Coordinates of C-alpha atoms and ligand atoms in Angstrom, one line a residue:
M73 CA 0.2 0.1 -0.2
I74 CA 0.7 3.6 -0.5
P75 CA 2.4 5.2 2.8
I76 CA 0.2 8.2 3.1
I77 CA -2.8 6.4 2.8
Q78 CA -1.8 3.7 4.8
N79 CA -0.7 5.9 7.6
S80 CA -4.2 8.1 7.4
L81 CA -6.3 5.1 7.6
K82 CA -5.6 5.2 11.5
Y83 CA -7.8 7.9 11.7
T84 CA -11.1 6.7 10.3
D85 CA -14.0 9.0 11.8
K86 CA -11.4 11.9 12.5
T87 CA -12.2 15.2 10.6
A88 CA -9.5 15.3 7.6
V89 CA -10.4 18.0 5.3
I90 CA -12.8 21.1 5.4
D91 CA -13.2 23.0 2.4
Q92 CA -16.1 25.4 1.3
G93 CA -18.4 22.4 0.4
G94 CA -18.0 21.1 4.0
S95 CA -16.3 18.7 6.3
Y96 CA -15.0 15.1 5.2
S97 CA -13.6 12.1 7.7
Y98 CA -10.4 10.3 6.7
S99 CA -12.7 7.4 6.0
D100 CA -14.7 10.2 3.5
L101 CA -11.7 10.6 1.7
Y102 CA -10.2 6.9 1.6
R103 CA -14.0 5.4 0.0
S104 CA -14.0 8.6 -2.1
A105 CA -10.4 7.8 -3.5
V106 CA -11.2 4.1 -4.1
N107 CA -14.4 4.8 -6.1
T108 CA -12.7 7.3 -8.0
A109 CA -9.9 5.1 -9.0
K110 CA -12.7 2.2 -9.8
A111 CA -14.0 5.1 -11.9
I112 CA -10.6 5.8 -13.7
K113 CA -9.7 2.1 -14.4
S114 CA -12.8 1.3 -16.2
L115 CA -12.0 4.6 -18.4
S116 CA -8.6 3.6 -19.2
E117 CA -6.4 0.4 -18.4
N118 CA -3.3 2.5 -19.3
D119 CA -0.8 3.5 -17.1
S120 CA 0.4 6.9 -18.5
P121 CA -0.1 9.9 -16.3
V122 CA -3.4 11.5 -15.7
L123 CA -3.8 15.0 -15.5
Y124 CA -6.4 16.9 -12.9
M125 CA -7.6 20.2 -13.1
I126 CA -9.2 20.8 -9.6
P127 CA -9.3 23.4 -7.5
S128 CA -7.7 23.1 -3.6
G129 CA -10.5 21.1 -1.7
F130 CA -11.6 17.5 -0.8
D131 CA -12.5 16.8 -4.8
Y132 CA -8.6 17.6 -5.4
L133 CA -7.5 15.0 -3.2
K134 CA -10.1 12.2 -3.8
V135 CA -8.8 12.7 -7.4
Q136 CA -5.2 12.9 -6.2
W137 CA -5.5 9.4 -4.2
G138 CA -8.1 7.9 -6.9
I139 CA -5.0 8.1 -9.4
W140 CA -2.4 7.2 -6.8
L141 CA -4.8 3.8 -6.4
C142 CA -4.4 3.2 -9.8
G143 CA -1.0 2.9 -9.7
R144 CA -0.8 5.8 -12.2
I145 CA 1.2 9.1 -12.0
A146 CA -0.9 12.3 -10.8
V147 CA 0.0 15.6 -12.5
P148 CA -1.8 18.6 -11.1
V149 CA -2.6 21.5 -13.3
H150 CA -3.5 25.1 -12.2
I151 CA -7.4 25.7 -13.0
A152 CA -6.2 28.9 -15.0
H153 CA -4.1 27.7 -16.9
P154 CA -4.7 28.6 -20.4
K155 CA -4.9 26.4 -23.9
Q156 CA -1.2 26.5 -24.7
E157 CA 0.1 25.6 -21.3
I158 CA -2.5 22.8 -21.3
D159 CA -1.4 22.0 -24.9
Y160 CA 2.4 21.4 -23.6
L161 CA 1.3 19.3 -20.5
I162 CA -0.8 16.9 -22.7
E163 CA 1.7 16.0 -24.9
D164 CA 4.7 16.1 -22.9
T165 CA 3.1 13.8 -20.5
G166 CA 1.3 11.5 -23.0
A167 CA -1.5 11.7 -20.8
D168 CA -4.8 9.7 -22.2
L169 CA -7.0 11.4 -19.3
L170 CA -7.9 14.7 -18.1
I171 CA -10.0 15.0 -15.3
Y172 CA -11.4 18.9 -14.4
D173 CA -13.7 20.7 -12.5
E174 CA -16.4 22.2 -14.8
Q175 CA -17.0 24.9 -12.5
A176 CA -13.8 25.8 -11.4
V177 CA -11.5 25.4 -14.5
E178 CA -11.0 29.0 -16.1
H179 CA -10.2 28.0 -19.9
L180 CA -12.7 24.8 -20.8
V181 CA -10.5 24.2 -23.8
D182 CA -11.0 22.2 -27.1
F183 CA -9.0 19.0 -26.7
E184 CA -9.9 17.6 -30.1
Q185 CA -6.5 17.7 -31.9
H186 CA -5.3 15.5 -28.9
N187 CA -6.2 12.1 -28.2
I188 CA -7.0 12.5 -24.9
R189 CA -10.4 11.7 -22.8
K190 CA -11.6 14.9 -20.7
I191 CA -14.2 14.1 -17.9
S192 CA -15.4 16.2 -15.4
I193 CA -15.6 15.1 -11.7
N194 CA -19.2 15.2 -12.1
E195 CA -19.2 12.8 -15.2
L196 CA -16.8 10.6 -13.4
E197 CA -19.3 9.9 -10.4
S198 CA -21.5 8.4 -13.0
V199 CA -19.0 6.1 -14.7
R200 CA -19.5 2.5 -14.0
P201 CA -16.8 1.4 -11.9
I202 CA -14.7 -1.8 -12.2
M203 CA -15.4 -3.9 -9.0
D204 CA -12.1 -5.2 -8.2
L205 CA -9.2 -2.9 -7.5
K206 CA -6.3 -5.3 -7.0
L207 CA -5.0 -2.5 -4.3
D208 CA -2.3 -4.7 -3.0
E209 CA -0.6 -4.3 -6.3
I210 CA 0.1 -0.3 -5.4
N211 CA 3.0 0.2 -3.2
I212 CA 6.2 2.5 -2.3
H213 CA 7.6 2.0 -5.7
N214 CA 5.3 3.5 -8.2
D215 CA 5.7 6.9 -9.2
A216 CA 3.3 9.1 -7.4
L217 CA 3.6 12.6 -8.7
M218 CA 4.8 14.8 -11.8
I219 CA 5.3 18.4 -11.3
Y220 CA 6.3 21.3 -14.0
T221 CA 9.1 22.9 -12.9
S222 CA 10.7 25.8 -15.2
G223 CA 14.5 25.4 -15.9
T224 CA 17.3 27.4 -17.7
T225 CA 16.6 25.7 -21.2
G226 CA 13.5 25.0 -22.8
R227 CA 9.7 24.4 -21.7
P228 CA 9.0 23.4 -18.0
K229 CA 10.4 19.8 -17.0
G230 CA 8.1 17.2 -15.4
V231 CA 9.8 16.3 -11.9
V232 CA 8.9 12.7 -11.6
I233 CA 8.4 11.9 -7.5
G234 CA 7.8 8.3 -6.4
H235 CA 5.9 7.4 -3.4
Q236 CA 9.4 6.7 -2.1
Q237 CA 10.7 9.9 -2.4
L238 CA 7.3 11.3 -1.3
D239 CA 7.1 9.5 2.2
A240 CA 10.6 10.4 2.6
Q241 CA 10.0 14.2 2.2
I242 CA 6.8 13.8 4.5
R243 CA 8.6 11.8 6.9
S244 CA 11.6 14.5 7.2
L245 CA 8.9 17.5 7.8
T246 CA 6.8 15.2 10.6
K247 CA 10.3 14.9 12.7
A248 CA 11.6 18.4 12.0
W249 CA 8.5 20.0 12.6
N250 CA 6.4 17.5 15.1
W251 CA 3.5 17.4 13.1
S252 CA 0.9 15.3 15.3
S253 CA -3.0 14.5 14.7
D254 CA -3.4 17.5 17.1
D255 CA -2.6 19.8 14.3
R256 CA -5.0 21.8 12.1
I257 CA -3.7 23.8 9.3
L258 CA -5.0 26.1 6.6
N259 CA -3.8 26.1 3.1
V260 CA -4.2 28.7 0.6
L261 CA -1.0 28.0 -1.7
P262 CA -2.0 26.5 -5.1
M263 CA -1.8 22.9 -5.5
H264 CA 0.3 22.1 -8.2
H265 CA 3.6 22.8 -6.5
I266 CA 5.4 21.1 -3.5
H267 CA 4.9 23.6 -0.8
G268 CA 0.7 23.5 -0.9
M269 CA 1.1 19.9 -2.1
V270 CA 3.3 18.3 0.0
N271 CA 4.5 20.6 2.8
I272 CA 0.4 21.2 3.7
S273 CA -1.5 18.9 2.1
C274 CA 0.2 15.6 2.2
C275 CA 2.1 16.3 5.7
A276 CA -1.1 17.0 7.0
L277 CA -3.4 13.7 5.9
Y278 CA -0.1 11.2 6.6
N279 CA -0.4 12.8 10.4
G280 CA -4.1 12.6 10.8
A281 CA -4.3 16.2 11.0
V282 CA -7.3 18.8 10.2
L283 CA -6.3 20.5 6.5
E284 CA -8.4 23.2 5.9
M285 CA -8.2 24.1 2.1
H286 CA -9.2 27.7 0.6
R287 CA -9.3 28.1 -3.1
K288 CA -6.9 30.5 -3.1
F289 CA -5.0 33.1 -1.0
E290 CA -7.5 36.0 0.6
P291 CA -6.3 38.2 3.2
D292 CA -9.4 38.4 5.5
I293 CA -10.0 34.4 5.2
V294 CA -6.6 33.7 6.8
R295 CA -7.3 36.3 9.4
F296 CA -10.7 35.1 10.2
K297 CA -9.5 30.8 10.4
M298 CA -6.4 32.1 12.6
S299 CA -8.6 34.8 14.8
S300 CA -11.0 31.5 15.2
G301 CA -7.8 30.0 17.7
E302 CA -8.4 26.5 16.1
L303 CA -5.2 26.7 14.0
T304 CA -2.0 25.3 15.3
L305 CA 0.2 25.8 12.2
F306 CA 0.5 27.9 8.6
M307 CA 2.7 27.9 6.0
A308 CA 3.2 30.3 3.2
V309 CA 5.1 32.0 0.6
P310 CA 6.9 35.5 1.8
T311 CA 4.6 37.5 -0.7
I312 CA 1.6 36.4 1.3
Y313 CA 3.5 37.3 4.8
H314 CA 3.8 40.8 3.1
K315 CA 0.2 41.0 2.3
L316 CA -0.9 39.9 5.6
I317 CA 1.0 42.7 7.0
E318 CA -0.5 45.1 5.0
H319 CA -3.9 43.5 5.7
F320 CA -3.5 44.1 9.3
E321 CA -2.4 47.8 9.1
T322 CA -5.8 48.8 7.3
L323 CA -8.0 46.6 10.4
G324 CA -9.6 48.7 13.3
Q325 CA -8.2 47.7 17.0
N326 CA -11.0 44.8 17.7
E327 CA -10.1 42.8 14.6
K328 CA -6.2 43.4 15.4
D329 CA -6.8 42.1 19.1
N330 CA -9.0 39.3 17.8
W331 CA -6.6 38.1 15.1
Q332 CA -3.4 38.4 17.9
Q333 CA -5.3 36.4 20.3
G334 CA -6.0 33.6 17.5
M335 CA -2.3 33.5 16.8
K336 CA -1.1 33.4 20.4
K337 CA -2.6 29.6 20.3
M338 CA -0.9 28.6 17.0
R339 CA 2.5 26.4 17.6
L340 CA 4.4 27.4 14.4
M341 CA 4.2 29.6 11.0
V342 CA 6.9 28.5 8.3
S343 CA 7.8 30.6 5.6
G344 CA 9.7 29.3 2.2
S345 CA 9.8 29.0 -1.7
A346 CA 11.6 32.4 -1.9
A347 CA 13.7 34.4 0.0
L348 CA 12.3 36.2 3.2
P349 CA 13.2 39.3 3.7
V350 CA 14.2 40.1 7.2
S351 CA 12.0 43.1 7.6
V352 CA 9.2 41.0 6.9
L353 CA 10.1 38.5 9.3
E354 CA 10.4 41.4 12.2
K355 CA 7.3 42.9 11.1
W356 CA 5.6 39.7 11.2
N357 CA 7.1 38.9 14.7
E358 CA 6.0 42.4 16.3
I359 CA 2.3 41.3 14.7
S360 CA 2.0 38.0 15.5
G361 CA 4.5 37.1 18.3
H362 CA 5.8 34.3 16.1
I363 CA 9.3 34.2 14.8
L364 CA 8.8 32.6 11.1
L365 CA 10.6 29.4 10.5
E366 CA 12.5 30.0 7.0
R367 CA 13.2 26.8 5.2
Y368 CA 14.4 26.0 1.6
G369 CA 13.3 23.7 -1.0
M370 CA 13.3 22.7 -4.5
T371 CA 10.8 21.0 -6.6
E372 CA 13.4 18.3 -7.1
I373 CA 14.7 17.6 -4.1
G374 CA 11.7 18.6 -1.5
M375 CA 12.8 20.3 1.2
A376 CA 16.5 20.5 2.1
L377 CA 17.5 23.1 4.8
S378 CA 15.1 24.7 7.6
N379 CA 15.6 26.5 10.8
P380 CA 15.0 24.6 13.6
L381 CA 11.6 24.3 15.6
E382 CA 13.3 24.3 19.0
G383 CA 16.7 27.0 18.9
E384 CA 17.7 29.8 17.3
R385 CA 15.5 30.9 14.1
R386 CA 18.0 33.0 12.4
P387 CA 17.0 35.7 10.2
G388 CA 18.0 35.9 6.9
T389 CA 19.2 32.0 6.6
V390 CA 17.7 29.0 6.0
G391 CA 19.0 27.0 9.0
Q392 CA 20.7 23.5 8.3
A393 CA 19.9 20.1 6.8
L394 CA 16.7 18.2 7.5
P395 CA 16.6 14.5 8.2
F396 CA 17.2 12.0 5.7
V397 CA 19.0 15.0 3.4
S398 CA 22.9 15.5 3.3
V399 CA 24.1 18.6 1.7
K400 CA 27.5 19.7 0.4
V401 CA 29.0 23.1 -1.1
M402 CA 31.1 23.0 -4.3
D403 CA 33.2 25.8 -6.4
E404 CA 33.6 26.0 -9.7
L405 CA 36.3 24.0 -10.2
G406 CA 34.4 20.9 -8.6
N407 CA 36.2 21.0 -5.2
Q408 CA 34.0 20.8 -1.9
I409 CA 34.2 24.1 -0.1
N410 CA 34.6 23.4 3.5
E411 CA 35.3 27.2 4.9
P412 CA 32.4 29.0 6.1
N413 CA 31.0 31.7 4.5
T414 CA 32.4 31.3 1.0
A415 CA 30.1 31.1 -1.8
G416 CA 29.7 28.1 -3.7
E417 CA 26.9 26.0 -5.5
L418 CA 24.4 23.5 -3.4
F419 CA 24.6 20.0 -3.7
V420 CA 21.6 17.7 -2.2
K421 CA 21.7 14.1 -1.6
G422 CA 19.3 11.7 0.1
E423 CA 16.0 9.6 0.0
T424 CA 13.9 12.7 -0.8
I425 CA 15.5 13.7 -4.4
F426 CA 13.2 13.0 -7.1
K427 CA 13.6 10.0 -9.6
R428 CA 14.0 11.8 -12.9
Y429 CA 13.0 14.2 -15.5
W430 CA 9.8 12.9 -17.4
N431 CA 11.3 11.8 -21.1
K432 CA 14.5 13.4 -20.6
T433 CA 17.2 10.9 -19.6
E434 CA 20.2 13.4 -20.8
E435 CA 19.0 16.4 -18.8
T436 CA 18.3 14.2 -15.6
R437 CA 22.0 12.7 -16.1
M438 CA 23.4 16.1 -16.3
S439 CA 21.7 17.4 -13.3
F440 CA 23.7 15.1 -10.9
E441 CA 27.1 14.7 -10.3
D442 CA 27.5 11.2 -8.7
E443 CA 24.4 11.0 -6.7
W444 CA 24.5 14.7 -5.9
F445 CA 22.0 16.9 -7.0
K446 CA 23.1 20.1 -8.4
T447 CA 20.5 22.7 -7.2
G448 CA 21.9 25.7 -9.2
D449 CA 21.5 28.1 -5.8
V450 CA 24.6 29.7 -4.7
V451 CA 24.9 29.8 -0.9
E452 CA 27.3 30.1 1.9
F453 CA 27.4 28.5 5.5
S454 CA 28.4 30.0 9.0
A455 CA 30.7 28.4 11.3
D456 CA 28.0 26.9 13.3
G457 CA 26.3 25.4 10.1
Y458 CA 23.7 27.9 9.0
F459 CA 22.9 28.4 5.6
K460 CA 22.0 31.5 3.3
I461 CA 21.0 31.4 -0.1
L462 CA 22.8 33.8 -2.2
G463 CA 21.0 33.8 -5.3
R464 CA 20.7 31.6 -8.7
K465 CA 23.5 30.5 -10.6
S466 CA 21.4 31.5 -13.6
S467 CA 19.9 34.9 -14.2
D468 CA 17.3 33.5 -16.7
I469 CA 15.4 31.9 -13.5
I470 CA 13.2 34.6 -11.9
K471 CA 11.1 33.7 -8.7
S472 CA 7.9 36.1 -8.7
G473 CA 5.2 35.5 -5.7
A474 CA 7.4 32.4 -5.0
Y475 CA 6.7 31.0 -8.4
K476 CA 9.9 29.7 -10.5
I477 CA 9.5 31.3 -14.0
S478 CA 11.9 30.7 -16.9
A479 CA 13.0 34.4 -18.5
L480 CA 13.7 32.1 -21.5
E481 CA 10.1 30.6 -21.6
I482 CA 8.4 34.0 -21.9
E483 CA 11.0 35.3 -24.2
N484 CA 10.3 32.5 -26.9
A485 CA 6.5 33.0 -26.3
M486 CA 6.6 36.6 -27.5
L487 CA 9.4 36.0 -30.1
A488 CA 6.6 34.1 -31.6
F489 CA 4.4 37.2 -31.7
P490 CA 4.1 39.1 -35.2
G491 CA 5.8 42.3 -34.9
I492 CA 8.4 41.4 -32.4
S493 CA 12.1 41.5 -33.5
E494 CA 13.9 40.7 -30.2
C495 CA 12.8 40.7 -26.4
A496 CA 14.8 40.2 -23.2
V497 CA 12.8 39.0 -20.0
V498 CA 14.3 39.8 -16.3
G499 CA 13.5 40.1 -12.8
L500 CA 13.4 43.4 -11.1
P501 CA 13.8 43.3 -7.0
D502 CA 10.7 43.9 -5.3
D503 CA 9.6 44.2 -1.4
Q504 CA 6.2 42.5 -2.1
W505 CA 6.8 40.1 -5.0
G506 CA 10.4 38.8 -4.4
E507 CA 11.2 39.8 -8.1
I508 CA 8.8 41.6 -10.7
I509 CA 8.8 40.2 -14.4
A510 CA 9.9 43.1 -16.8
A511 CA 10.4 43.1 -20.5
V512 CA 12.2 44.7 -23.0
V513 CA 10.8 44.8 -26.3
V514 CA 12.2 45.4 -30.1
G515 CA 9.8 45.7 -32.8
D516 CA 6.5 47.1 -33.8
I517 CA 3.7 45.7 -31.2
S518 CA 1.7 47.5 -28.4
E519 CA 1.8 46.5 -25.0
S520 CA -1.8 46.0 -24.9
E521 CA -1.2 43.4 -27.6
I522 CA 1.5 41.5 -26.0
R523 CA -0.6 41.3 -22.8
K524 CA -3.6 40.0 -25.0
R525 CA -1.6 37.4 -26.5
L526 CA 0.2 36.2 -23.4
K527 CA -3.4 35.4 -21.8
D528 CA -3.5 32.5 -24.3
C529 CA -0.4 31.1 -23.9
L530 CA 1.5 31.5 -21.0
A531 CA 0.2 30.7 -16.9
H532 CA -0.8 34.4 -15.4
Y533 CA 2.2 34.5 -13.2
K534 CA 4.5 34.2 -15.8
H535 CA 3.3 37.6 -17.3
P536 CA 5.6 40.7 -17.5
R537 CA 4.4 43.4 -15.5
R538 CA 6.3 46.0 -16.6
Y539 CA 7.5 46.8 -20.5
I540 CA 9.8 48.9 -22.1
F541 CA 10.1 49.7 -25.9
V542 CA 13.7 50.4 -27.5
D543 CA 15.6 50.1 -30.6
T544 CA 18.2 47.6 -29.9
L545 CA 19.2 45.4 -26.7
P546 CA 22.8 45.5 -25.3
R547 CA 24.7 42.4 -26.3
N548 CA 28.2 41.6 -25.6
A549 CA 30.7 40.5 -28.3
M550 CA 29.6 37.1 -28.2
G551 CA 26.0 38.5 -29.0
K552 CA 24.5 37.5 -25.8
I553 CA 22.0 39.9 -24.3
K554 CA 23.5 41.7 -21.2
K555 CA 20.8 41.2 -18.8
A556 CA 22.1 43.0 -15.8
E557 CA 22.8 46.2 -17.6
I558 CA 19.3 46.0 -19.1
V559 CA 18.1 45.9 -15.1
N560 CA 20.3 48.6 -14.5
T561 CA 20.2 51.1 -17.6
F562 CA 16.6 50.6 -18.6
F563 CA 14.9 49.8 -15.1
G564 CA 17.3 51.8 -12.9
A565 CA 17.2 49.0 -10.5
Ligands
MCA2078 C1 -0.4 38.6 -9.6 N1 0.1 40.0 -9.7 C2 1.2 40.2 -10.0 C3 2.2 38.9 -9.6 N2 1.0 37.9 -9.5 N3 1.8 41.2 -9.6 C4 3.1 41.4 -9.9 N4 4.1 39.9 -9.8 C5 3.3 38.7 -9.7 N5 4.2 37.7 -9.7 C6 -1.0 41.0 -9.7 C7 -2.0 40.6 -10.2 O1 -2.0 41.2 -11.6 C8 -3.0 41.3 -9.8 O2 -3.1 43.0 -10.1 C9 -2.9 41.2 -8.5 O3 -1.6 40.9 -8.2 C10 -3.6 40.0 -7.5 O4 -3.6 39.0 -8.6 P1 -3.4 37.4 -8.3 O5 -3.3 36.5 -8.9 O6 -5.1 37.4 -7.0 O7 -2.8 37.5 -7.0 P2 -2.8 36.8 -5.5 O8 -3.7 35.8 -5.4 O9 -2.4 37.5 -4.3 O10 -1.5 36.1 -5.7 C11 -0.1 35.8 -4.8 C12 0.1 34.8 -4.3 C13 0.4 33.9 -5.6 C14 -0.8 34.3 -3.6 C15 1.4 35.0 -3.5 O11 1.3 34.3 -6.2 C16 0.8 32.8 -5.2 O12 -0.1 31.6 -4.7 N6 2.3 32.3 -4.8 C17 2.9 30.9 -4.2 C18 3.4 30.1 -5.2 C19 3.9 28.9 -4.7 O13 2.8 28.1 -3.9 N7 5.0 28.6 -5.2 C20 5.8 27.6 -4.3 C21 6.7 27.0 -5.2 P3 -4.5 43.7 -10.1 O14 -5.0 43.4 -8.7 O15 -3.9 45.2 -10.8 O16 -5.1 43.0 -11.6 S1 7.2 25.7 -4.9 C22 8.7 25.8 -4.5 O17 9.1 27.0 -4.7 C23 9.6 24.7 -3.4 C24 9.5 23.2 -3.7 C25 9.3 25.4 -2.3 O18 10.7 25.6 -1.6 O19 8.4 25.2 -1.4
AMP2079 P1 10.8 25.8 -7.3 O1 11.8 24.9 -8.4 O2 9.6 26.3 -8.0 O3 10.4 24.5 -6.6 O4 11.7 26.5 -6.6 C1 12.9 26.2 -5.9 C2 13.8 27.4 -5.7 O5 13.3 28.5 -5.0 C3 15.0 27.0 -5.2 O6 15.9 26.6 -5.9 C4 15.6 28.4 -4.5 O7 15.8 29.3 -5.6 C5 14.2 29.1 -4.0 N1 13.7 29.0 -2.7 C6 13.2 28.1 -2.0 N2 12.8 28.5 -0.7 C7 14.0 29.4 -0.8 C8 14.5 30.3 0.6 N3 14.0 30.0 1.7 N4 15.1 31.4 0.5 C9 15.5 31.5 -0.9 N5 15.4 30.8 -2.2 C10 14.5 30.1 -2.1

């Protein structure tokens, strides 16, 4: 059996999930997942990945677990993804089935050109299920998830995570942050990335905790839930803490007091997925009384470094290696750095590391050295072992709102628009978003036309927010665009 599901079965009648539709026990979740698996099996006996576009909530989980119980790979797709992103995922995964929520999916697209069956969760309920599900054939050696992540080349890559790695990631965080069935957490993060899906949802369900799921981040919902005094945990990205601080400033004294009283009853608040500015950590500490626990992770490796639950949480650092994870820092010549405060690339090894990039044997091979995964993040550690993330090796990776975004993917999309002869996409430092995406364009096209066309081809969080139109782009002698100069000259950042 699959460890997360097996472990959750201990909690039968206890509440597992609360969403806008109601409250569901662990038994409800298991029963619904088994029924979903039986329906999926009757639709297709194939073993290709299954795409699902379902908002955060009970239905999302029952479909995810249903896919797992068929022994197939679950590929979550954001409900707001436009047609071209979905086209790419269908082609790249070779999926023959897409399960979606027709009430929530924003761009109900025509999949005629693809050899894929799309079925809504309502339709799935009326499918005549197979009777015999052979659950004992599904185990820790099956692949579990494929999460698409942007890289320094080409389109996003599918990161394949098996149940074994997923289990190790969950056990690592359970141990480090002391998860238990007494916990109750609110998720407001998207469910197509590790932070919302693994750190919050999987850890909660593995441990018999209560998982409250809200479809998207809304500051007053977070305040309302925290004010109730029922939550024990909260995990989010720095942009969300920044927005919560702004929200706090708009409140009357009564609302502030209630929120602060509720937060006193919580045991832990975590920040990650992007650098947490020390100013945000300090301001949030003043408001909430909590020192945010900052940790570091990546889609390919799960979580790797974390400040401690007990002991010093050092602002501006991401702490030390988590359980089941080994780390080392390497210089450009391939030598291990043992001197504190010396910058080098972070390498990570352990049970938590992904299995492979989907259909990309060469990229998978190139991303490892021996068994160490090369993160592309530049770090240093202090004499007492606390790590600091200094930045990425590649300036073509942008982190905006904690989404990892490839500048090259946006440039390639824009270069296909008529009228654009050259363009460069960069990240500009920003207090709230970490980085803001900006584009410099050479050509005869308006900003509104670019924005309109981008809506059809890239997820909303990949859209540039600032544009400048110029006659030429600065290039070096080799013809390479000088991105640092663009940031300085055109945006004064
Ligand atoms: C939205 N807006 C932006 C951006 N996104 N402006 C600048 N930069 C952006 N990136 C603008 C919109 O245009 C809109 O403007 C307004 O903000 C509200 O848009 P909306 O989409 O509603 O924003 P939101 O819901 O408030 O989104 C903010 C968010 C979201 C909740 C922080 O970005 C988010 O969920 N980020 C989390 C991503 C995540 O889970 N990353 C983890 C990856 P207007 O009002 O003018 O129209 S996993 C990972 O990184 C590893 C494994 C790890 O370590 O965890
Ligand atoms: P993703 O591939 O979307 O999972 O993003 C992973 C990347 O997010 C890492 O390689 C880091 O560059 C960045 N990241 C995650 N957590 C932190 C953090 N606490 N501080 C700085 N960067 C972070």
